[in-house]
């Protein structure tokens, strides 16, 4: 999947799935920009790895839930690159808790980053994709956005919203040679799942037909495929990378 000359933006790209995605695209020859909000050290390290593949790399700090910061980020990217060919909307947070005790601010923060962030980042790049008659938008949803999960009403709602967003936008821009798809990861070995107690981890593995957590690279491989020319006739789809959880 040679992507030489393509430019990719990965939001939330300083660690976990985002880092794996950024490195996977760089390995295929793409220039990669990663977005981050607080992990500057991690972002710097990822850029060093990206440039190790003899491609261009850039890290830009921005809160994806703030329109002015997103627009500034895109402006900085356009000063250094012709434009963005592939957008991977990966940035996301959790603020878990049972619904009865969930604070309004915890609801708002999750929806703003996980769902509004995708709206703002896509809005900022889609006009140029339409003009150039080419683009790939890949949104990160979640298996729990499909099946639900106790204690994550806000997170599940945001990830279900990502699926609706994906399918609707795919219908709007398909005639312009722009594909819009979503990846729904299951439980992946990241910082987010690493903090779970061992008994919870064990019970989760029991629900996965493949009896193991996924790795960030499992998700990255699917995303790189959707960003490639080989997936040019795939749009509006939700690809599950979950070891069979949502069969």
PDB file of C-alpha atoms in Angstrom:
ATOM      1  CA  UNK A   1       0.000   0.000   0.000  1.00  0.00           C
ATOM      2  CA  UNK A   2       2.402   2.652  -1.244  1.00  0.00           C
ATOM      3  CA  UNK A   3       1.285   6.063   0.038  1.00  0.00           C
ATOM      4  CA  UNK A   4       4.259   8.116  -1.072  1.00  0.00           C
ATOM      5  CA  UNK A   5       3.283  11.769  -1.351  1.00  0.00           C
ATOM      6  CA  UNK A   6       0.074  11.473   0.654  1.00  0.00           C
ATOM      7  CA  UNK A   7      -0.384  13.617   3.752  1.00  0.00           C
ATOM      8  CA  UNK A   8      -2.125  12.222   6.819  1.00  0.00           C
ATOM      9  CA  UNK A   9      -3.432  13.980   9.930  1.00  0.00           C
ATOM     10  CA  UNK A  10      -3.934  11.780  12.995  1.00  0.00           C
ATOM     11  CA  UNK A  11      -5.611  13.480  15.951  1.00  0.00           C
ATOM     12  CA  UNK A  12      -4.609  12.227  19.381  1.00  0.00           C
ATOM     13  CA  UNK A  13      -1.477  10.790  17.818  1.00  0.00           C
ATOM     14  CA  UNK A  14       1.054  10.951  20.645  1.00  0.00           C
ATOM     15  CA  UNK A  15       0.334   7.500  22.107  1.00  0.00           C
ATOM     16  CA  UNK A  16      -1.793   4.355  21.951  1.00  0.00           C
ATOM     17  CA  UNK A  17      -3.824   3.707  18.820  1.00  0.00           C
ATOM     18  CA  UNK A  18      -3.030   7.142  17.384  1.00  0.00           C
ATOM     19  CA  UNK A  19       0.716   6.564  17.636  1.00  0.00           C
ATOM     20  CA  UNK A  20       0.422   3.136  16.011  1.00  0.00           C
ATOM     21  CA  UNK A  21      -1.645   4.645  13.173  1.00  0.00           C
ATOM     22  CA  UNK A  22       0.844   7.462  12.596  1.00  0.00           C
ATOM     23  CA  UNK A  23       3.789   5.074  12.419  1.00  0.00           C
ATOM     24  CA  UNK A  24       1.921   2.651  10.155  1.00  0.00           C
ATOM     25  CA  UNK A  25       1.189   5.398   7.618  1.00  0.00           C
ATOM     26  CA  UNK A  26       4.778   6.662   7.789  1.00  0.00           C
ATOM     27  CA  UNK A  27       6.040   3.139   7.132  1.00  0.00           C
ATOM     28  CA  UNK A  28       3.956   3.127   3.942  1.00  0.00           C
ATOM     29  CA  UNK A  29       5.585   6.368   2.755  1.00  0.00           C
ATOM     30  CA  UNK A  30       3.049   9.005   3.831  1.00  0.00           C
ATOM     31  CA  UNK A  31       3.897  12.329   5.431  1.00  0.00           C
ATOM     32  CA  UNK A  32       2.250  12.385   8.860  1.00  0.00           C
ATOM     33  CA  UNK A  33       1.009  15.176  11.110  1.00  0.00           C
ATOM     34  CA  UNK A  34      -0.016  14.265  14.616  1.00  0.00           C
ATOM     35  CA  UNK A  35      -2.206  16.344  16.876  1.00  0.00           C
ATOM     36  CA  UNK A  36      -1.897  16.334  20.652  1.00  0.00           C
ATOM     37  CA  UNK A  37      -3.273  18.338  23.571  1.00  0.00           C
ATOM     38  CA  UNK A  38      -0.960  17.735  26.549  1.00  0.00           C
ATOM     39  CA  UNK A  39       1.597  15.006  25.808  1.00  0.00           C
ATOM     40  CA  UNK A  40       4.259  17.157  24.126  1.00  0.00           C
ATOM     41  CA  UNK A  41       7.079  14.789  25.042  1.00  0.00           C
ATOM     42  CA  UNK A  42       5.218  11.820  23.590  1.00  0.00           C
ATOM     43  CA  UNK A  43       4.399  13.766  20.436  1.00  0.00           C
ATOM     44  CA  UNK A  44       8.036  14.756  19.978  1.00  0.00           C
ATOM     45  CA  UNK A  45       9.137  11.141  20.303  1.00  0.00           C
ATOM     46  CA  UNK A  46       6.558   9.993  17.741  1.00  0.00           C
ATOM     47  CA  UNK A  47       7.735  12.603  15.238  1.00  0.00           C
ATOM     48  CA  UNK A  48      11.312  11.343  15.617  1.00  0.00           C
ATOM     49  CA  UNK A  49      10.090   7.831  14.813  1.00  0.00           C
ATOM     50  CA  UNK A  50       8.055   9.070  11.856  1.00  0.00           C
ATOM     51  CA  UNK A  51      11.048  10.846  10.348  1.00  0.00           C
ATOM     52  CA  UNK A  52      13.010   7.637  10.742  1.00  0.00           C
ATOM     53  CA  UNK A  53      10.996   6.330   7.776  1.00  0.00           C
ATOM     54  CA  UNK A  54      12.383   9.165   5.588  1.00  0.00           C
ATOM     55  CA  UNK A  55       9.088  11.025   5.435  1.00  0.00           C
ATOM     56  CA  UNK A  56       7.996  14.398   6.778  1.00  0.00           C
ATOM     57  CA  UNK A  57       6.485  14.638  10.261  1.00  0.00           C
ATOM     58  CA  UNK A  58       4.896  17.477  12.223  1.00  0.00           C
ATOM     59  CA  UNK A  59       3.283  17.693  15.665  1.00  0.00           C
ATOM     60  CA  UNK A  60       0.654  20.382  16.323  1.00  0.00           C
ATOM     61  CA  UNK A  61      -0.947  21.112  19.671  1.00  0.00           C
ATOM     62  CA  UNK A  62      -4.688  21.819  19.547  1.00  0.00           C
ATOM     63  CA  UNK A  63      -7.860  21.059  21.477  1.00  0.00           C
ATOM     64  CA  UNK A  64     -10.050  19.454  18.826  1.00  0.00           C
ATOM     65  CA  UNK A  65     -13.222  20.615  20.587  1.00  0.00           C
ATOM     66  CA  UNK A  66     -12.322  24.294  20.029  1.00  0.00           C
ATOM     67  CA  UNK A  67     -12.990  25.645  16.531  1.00  0.00           C
ATOM     68  CA  UNK A  68     -10.364  28.391  16.734  1.00  0.00           C
ATOM     69  CA  UNK A  69      -7.672  25.880  17.739  1.00  0.00           C
ATOM     70  CA  UNK A  70      -8.642  23.430  14.997  1.00  0.00           C
ATOM     71  CA  UNK A  71      -8.574  26.184  12.370  1.00  0.00           C
ATOM     72  CA  UNK A  72      -5.173  27.351  13.618  1.00  0.00           C
ATOM     73  CA  UNK A  73      -3.901  23.767  13.424  1.00  0.00           C
ATOM     74  CA  UNK A  74      -5.103  23.318   9.852  1.00  0.00           C
ATOM     75  CA  UNK A  75      -3.575  26.671   8.901  1.00  0.00           C
ATOM     76  CA  UNK A  76      -0.207  25.583  10.298  1.00  0.00           C
ATOM     77  CA  UNK A  77      -0.423  22.303   8.430  1.00  0.00           C
ATOM     78  CA  UNK A  78      -1.237  24.065   5.144  1.00  0.00           C
ATOM     79  CA  UNK A  79       1.820  26.284   5.598  1.00  0.00           C
ATOM     80  CA  UNK A  80       3.987  23.157   5.546  1.00  0.00           C
ATOM     81  CA  UNK A  81       2.050  20.793   3.266  1.00  0.00           C
ATOM     82  CA  UNK A  82      -0.205  21.144   0.216  1.00  0.00           C
ATOM     83  CA  UNK A  83      -3.179  19.807   2.126  1.00  0.00           C
ATOM     84  CA  UNK A  84      -4.549  16.788   3.941  1.00  0.00           C
ATOM     85  CA  UNK A  85      -5.378  13.690   1.924  1.00  0.00           C
ATOM     86  CA  UNK A  86      -6.291  11.416   4.841  1.00  0.00           C
ATOM     87  CA  UNK A  87      -7.850  12.452   8.145  1.00  0.00           C
ATOM     88  CA  UNK A  88      -7.919  10.016  11.053  1.00  0.00           C
ATOM     89  CA  UNK A  89     -10.194  11.316  13.804  1.00  0.00           C
ATOM     90  CA  UNK A  90      -8.747   9.432  16.742  1.00  0.00           C
ATOM     91  CA  UNK A  91      -8.691  11.913  19.662  1.00  0.00           C
ATOM     92  CA  UNK A  92     -10.939  10.796  22.506  1.00  0.00           C
ATOM     93  CA  UNK A  93     -11.379  10.770  26.276  1.00  0.00           C
ATOM     94  CA  UNK A  94     -13.377   8.913  28.911  1.00  0.00           C
ATOM     95  CA  UNK A  95     -15.101  10.220  32.030  1.00  0.00           C
ATOM     96  CA  UNK A  96     -16.668   7.021  33.333  1.00  0.00           C
ATOM     97  CA  UNK A  97     -19.307   6.676  36.026  1.00  0.00           C
ATOM     98  CA  UNK A  98     -22.763   5.280  36.570  1.00  0.00           C
ATOM     99  CA  UNK A  99     -25.442   7.417  34.953  1.00  0.00           C
ATOM    100  CA  UNK A 100     -27.258   8.217  38.180  1.00  0.00           C
ATOM    101  CA  UNK A 101     -24.165   9.988  39.511  1.00  0.00           C
ATOM    102  CA  UNK A 102     -22.768  11.361  36.258  1.00  0.00           C
ATOM    103  CA  UNK A 103     -22.015  15.072  36.310  1.00  0.00           C
ATOM    104  CA  UNK A 104     -23.161  17.282  33.472  1.00  0.00           C
ATOM    105  CA  UNK A 105     -19.574  18.439  32.951  1.00  0.00           C
ATOM    106  CA  UNK A 106     -18.433  14.829  32.481  1.00  0.00           C
ATOM    107  CA  UNK A 107     -21.113  14.349  29.833  1.00  0.00           C
ATOM    108  CA  UNK A 108     -20.182  17.600  28.066  1.00  0.00           C
ATOM    109  CA  UNK A 109     -16.429  17.009  28.006  1.00  0.00           C
ATOM    110  CA  UNK A 110     -16.741  13.555  26.470  1.00  0.00           C
ATOM    111  CA  UNK A 111     -19.250  14.649  23.832  1.00  0.00           C
ATOM    112  CA  UNK A 112     -17.196  17.731  22.964  1.00  0.00           C
ATOM    113  CA  UNK A 113     -13.909  15.879  22.428  1.00  0.00           C
ATOM    114  CA  UNK A 114     -15.190  12.592  21.030  1.00  0.00           C
ATOM    115  CA  UNK A 115     -17.991  13.859  18.785  1.00  0.00           C
ATOM    116  CA  UNK A 116     -17.753  17.623  18.329  1.00  0.00           C
ATOM    117  CA  UNK A 117     -14.017  17.209  17.743  1.00  0.00           C
ATOM    118  CA  UNK A 118     -14.712  14.974  14.764  1.00  0.00           C
ATOM    119  CA  UNK A 119     -17.199  17.516  13.408  1.00  0.00           C
ATOM    120  CA  UNK A 120     -14.726  20.403  13.696  1.00  0.00           C
ATOM    121  CA  UNK A 121     -11.679  18.577  12.281  1.00  0.00           C
ATOM    122  CA  UNK A 122     -13.614  17.134   9.360  1.00  0.00           C
ATOM    123  CA  UNK A 123     -15.291  20.465   8.669  1.00  0.00           C
ATOM    124  CA  UNK A 124     -11.869  22.109   8.486  1.00  0.00           C
ATOM    125  CA  UNK A 125     -10.531  19.764   5.784  1.00  0.00           C
ATOM    126  CA  UNK A 126     -13.537  18.598   3.780  1.00  0.00           C
ATOM    127  CA  UNK A 127     -13.815  21.612   1.435  1.00  0.00           C
ATOM    128  CA  UNK A 128     -10.289  21.091   0.149  1.00  0.00           C
ATOM    129  CA  UNK A 129     -10.932  17.369  -0.243  1.00  0.00           C
ATOM    130  CA  UNK A 130     -14.036  18.187  -2.298  1.00  0.00           C
ATOM    131  CA  UNK A 131     -12.046  20.648  -4.416  1.00  0.00           C
ATOM    132  CA  UNK A 132      -9.271  18.135  -5.099  1.00  0.00           C
ATOM    133  CA  UNK A 133     -11.844  15.349  -5.616  1.00  0.00           C
ATOM    134  CA  UNK A 134     -10.011  13.023  -3.278  1.00  0.00           C
ATOM    135  CA  UNK A 135     -10.045  12.273   0.396  1.00  0.00           C
ATOM    136  CA  UNK A 136     -10.207   9.649   3.091  1.00  0.00           C
ATOM    137  CA  UNK A 137     -11.879  10.311   6.439  1.00  0.00           C
ATOM    138  CA  UNK A 138     -11.546   7.558   9.042  1.00  0.00           C
ATOM    139  CA  UNK A 139     -13.301   7.995  12.371  1.00  0.00           C
ATOM    140  CA  UNK A 140     -12.611   6.024  15.536  1.00  0.00           C
ATOM    141  CA  UNK A 141     -15.789   4.743  17.134  1.00  0.00           C
ATOM    142  CA  UNK A 142     -15.850   1.815  19.585  1.00  0.00           C
ATOM    143  CA  UNK A 143     -17.430  -1.580  20.083  1.00  0.00           C
ATOM    144  CA  UNK A 144     -19.301  -0.069  23.056  1.00  0.00           C
ATOM    145  CA  UNK A 145     -20.840   2.486  20.716  1.00  0.00           C
ATOM    146  CA  UNK A 146     -22.603  -0.510  19.170  1.00  0.00           C
ATOM    147  CA  UNK A 147     -23.351  -2.770  22.147  1.00  0.00           C
ATOM    148  CA  UNK A 148     -23.250  -0.321  25.089  1.00  0.00           C
ATOM    149  CA  UNK A 149     -21.391  -0.619  28.386  1.00  0.00           C
ATOM    150  CA  UNK A 150     -22.450   0.089  31.977  1.00  0.00           C
ATOM    151  CA  UNK A 151     -20.767   3.145  33.476  1.00  0.00           C
ATOM    152  CA  UNK A 152     -20.011   4.677  30.086  1.00  0.00           C
ATOM    153  CA  UNK A 153     -23.251   6.305  28.976  1.00  0.00           C
ATOM    154  CA  UNK A 154     -21.440   9.443  27.842  1.00  0.00           C
ATOM    155  CA  UNK A 155     -18.658   7.571  26.034  1.00  0.00           C
ATOM    156  CA  UNK A 156     -21.032   5.115  24.371  1.00  0.00           C
ATOM    157  CA  UNK A 157     -23.314   7.941  23.226  1.00  0.00           C
ATOM    158  CA  UNK A 158     -20.369   9.787  21.706  1.00  0.00           C
ATOM    159  CA  UNK A 159     -19.124   6.711  19.869  1.00  0.00           C
ATOM    160  CA  UNK A 160     -22.602   5.813  18.605  1.00  0.00           C
ATOM    161  CA  UNK A 161     -22.822   9.389  17.342  1.00  0.00           C
ATOM    162  CA  UNK A 162     -19.582   8.879  15.435  1.00  0.00           C
ATOM    163  CA  UNK A 163     -21.228   6.044  13.513  1.00  0.00           C
ATOM    164  CA  UNK A 164     -24.213   8.187  12.535  1.00  0.00           C
ATOM    165  CA  UNK A 165     -21.893  11.009  11.513  1.00  0.00           C
ATOM    166  CA  UNK A 166     -19.813   8.622   9.403  1.00  0.00           C
ATOM    167  CA  UNK A 167     -22.732   7.144   7.478  1.00  0.00           C
ATOM    168  CA  UNK A 168     -24.388  10.497   6.821  1.00  0.00           C
ATOM    169  CA  UNK A 169     -21.257  12.291   5.625  1.00  0.00           C
ATOM    170  CA  UNK A 170     -20.302   9.308   3.462  1.00  0.00           C
ATOM    171  CA  UNK A 171     -23.549   9.760   1.523  1.00  0.00           C
ATOM    172  CA  UNK A 172     -22.898  13.474   1.054  1.00  0.00           C
ATOM    173  CA  UNK A 173     -19.373  13.278  -0.364  1.00  0.00           C
ATOM    174  CA  UNK A 174     -19.168   9.889  -2.108  1.00  0.00           C
ATOM    175  CA  UNK A 175     -19.616  11.417  -5.571  1.00  0.00           C
ATOM    176  CA  UNK A 176     -16.473  13.531  -4.987  1.00  0.00           C
ATOM    177  CA  UNK A 177     -14.253  10.469  -4.567  1.00  0.00           C
ATOM    178  CA  UNK A 178     -14.137  10.926  -0.798  1.00  0.00           C
ATOM    179  CA  UNK A 179     -14.694   7.919   1.431  1.00  0.00           C
ATOM    180  CA  UNK A 180     -15.811   8.162   5.055  1.00  0.00           C
ATOM    181  CA  UNK A 181     -15.562   5.090   7.253  1.00  0.00           C
ATOM    182  CA  UNK A 182     -15.379   4.203  10.928  1.00  0.00           C
ATOM    183  CA  UNK A 183     -13.329   1.731  12.901  1.00  0.00           C
ATOM    184  CA  UNK A 184     -14.907   0.248  16.033  1.00  0.00           C
ATOM    185  CA  UNK A 185     -12.085  -1.136  18.177  1.00  0.00           C
ATOM    186  CA  UNK A 186     -12.788  -3.538  20.987  1.00  0.00           C
ATOM    187  CA  UNK A 187     -10.595  -3.705  24.068  1.00  0.00           C
ATOM    188  CA  UNK A 188      -7.097  -2.724  22.966  1.00  0.00           C
ATOM    189  CA  UNK A 189      -3.890  -2.701  25.018  1.00  0.00           C
ATOM    190  CA  UNK A 190      -3.473   1.053  25.611  1.00  0.00           C
ATOM    191  CA  UNK A 191      -3.038   3.439  28.537  1.00  0.00           C
ATOM    192  CA  UNK A 192      -6.824   3.705  28.709  1.00  0.00           C
ATOM    193  CA  UNK A 193      -7.307  -0.009  29.356  1.00  0.00           C
ATOM    194  CA  UNK A 194      -4.028  -0.433  31.253  1.00  0.00           C
ATOM    195  CA  UNK A 195      -5.431   1.209  34.373  1.00  0.00           C
ATOM    196  CA  UNK A 196      -8.242  -1.333  34.733  1.00  0.00           C
ATOM    197  CA  UNK A 197      -8.020  -3.664  37.767  1.00  0.00           C
ATOM    198  CA  UNK A 198      -6.860  -7.202  37.002  1.00  0.00           C
ATOM    199  CA  UNK A 199     -10.208  -8.769  37.898  1.00  0.00           C
ATOM    200  CA  UNK A 200     -11.984  -6.460  35.457  1.00  0.00           C
ATOM    201  CA  UNK A 201      -9.442  -7.247  32.744  1.00  0.00           C
ATOM    202  CA  UNK A 202      -9.981 -10.953  33.295  1.00  0.00           C
ATOM    203  CA  UNK A 203     -13.757 -10.639  33.065  1.00  0.00           C
ATOM    204  CA  UNK A 204     -13.455  -8.598  29.854  1.00  0.00           C
ATOM    205  CA  UNK A 205     -11.243 -11.219  28.206  1.00  0.00           C
ATOM    206  CA  UNK A 206     -13.985 -13.746  28.939  1.00  0.00           C
ATOM    207  CA  UNK A 207     -16.340 -11.785  26.647  1.00  0.00           C
ATOM    208  CA  UNK A 208     -13.908 -11.761  23.708  1.00  0.00           C
ATOM    209  CA  UNK A 209     -14.189 -14.814  21.413  1.00  0.00           C
ATOM    210  CA  UNK A 210     -10.463 -14.586  20.581  1.00  0.00           C
ATOM    211  CA  UNK A 211      -9.680 -14.554  24.343  1.00  0.00           C
ATOM    212  CA  UNK A 212      -7.179 -11.714  24.208  1.00  0.00           C
ATOM    213  CA  UNK A 213      -6.971  -7.953  24.052  1.00  0.00           C
ATOM    214  CA  UNK A 214      -6.136  -6.413  20.714  1.00  0.00           C
ATOM    215  CA  UNK A 215      -2.978  -4.451  20.019  1.00  0.00           C
ATOM    216  CA  UNK A 216      -2.838  -0.893  18.660  1.00  0.00           C
ATOM    217  CA  UNK A 217      -1.238  -2.291  15.512  1.00  0.00           C
ATOM    218  CA  UNK A 218      -4.347  -4.415  14.866  1.00  0.00           C
ATOM    219  CA  UNK A 219      -6.380  -1.223  14.614  1.00  0.00           C
ATOM    220  CA  UNK A 220      -3.693   0.651  12.695  1.00  0.00           C
ATOM    221  CA  UNK A 221      -3.552  -2.013   9.988  1.00  0.00           C
ATOM    222  CA  UNK A 222      -7.270  -1.666   9.307  1.00  0.00           C
ATOM    223  CA  UNK A 223      -7.039   2.133   9.226  1.00  0.00           C
ATOM    224  CA  UNK A 224      -4.133   2.145   6.779  1.00  0.00           C
ATOM    225  CA  UNK A 225      -6.115  -0.158   4.496  1.00  0.00           C
ATOM    226  CA  UNK A 226      -9.131   2.187   4.579  1.00  0.00           C
ATOM    227  CA  UNK A 227      -6.813   5.087   3.790  1.00  0.00           C
ATOM    228  CA  UNK A 228      -5.347   3.348   0.755  1.00  0.00           C
ATOM    229  CA  UNK A 229      -6.414   3.136  -2.875  1.00  0.00           C
ATOM    230  CA  UNK A 230      -7.305  -0.511  -2.271  1.00  0.00           C
ATOM    231  CA  UNK A 231     -10.322   0.651  -0.240  1.00  0.00           C
ATOM    232  CA  UNK A 232     -11.535   3.177  -2.798  1.00  0.00           C
ATOM    233  CA  UNK A 233     -14.955   1.530  -3.171  1.00  0.00           C
ATOM    234  CA  UNK A 234     -15.617   1.180   0.564  1.00  0.00           C
ATOM    235  CA  UNK A 235     -17.530   3.992   2.253  1.00  0.00           C
ATOM    236  CA  UNK A 236     -20.066   4.474   5.027  1.00  0.00           C
ATOM    237  CA  UNK A 237     -18.907   1.315   6.770  1.00  0.00           C
ATOM    238  CA  UNK A 238     -18.099   0.432  10.368  1.00  0.00           C
ATOM    239  CA  UNK A 239     -15.227  -2.040  10.569  1.00  0.00           C
ATOM    240  CA  UNK A 240     -15.062  -3.929  13.853  1.00  0.00           C
ATOM    241  CA  UNK A 241     -11.583  -4.694  15.190  1.00  0.00           C
ATOM    242  CA  UNK A 242     -12.707  -6.367  18.384  1.00  0.00           C
ATOM    243  CA  UNK A 243     -11.741 -10.038  18.366  1.00  0.00           C
ATOM    244  CA  UNK A 244     -15.361 -10.967  17.647  1.00  0.00           C
ATOM    245  CA  UNK A 245     -17.108  -9.133  20.515  1.00  0.00           C
ATOM    246  CA  UNK A 246     -19.863  -7.626  18.374  1.00  0.00           C
ATOM    247  CA  UNK A 247     -20.600 -10.599  16.109  1.00  0.00           C
TER     248      UNK A 247
END
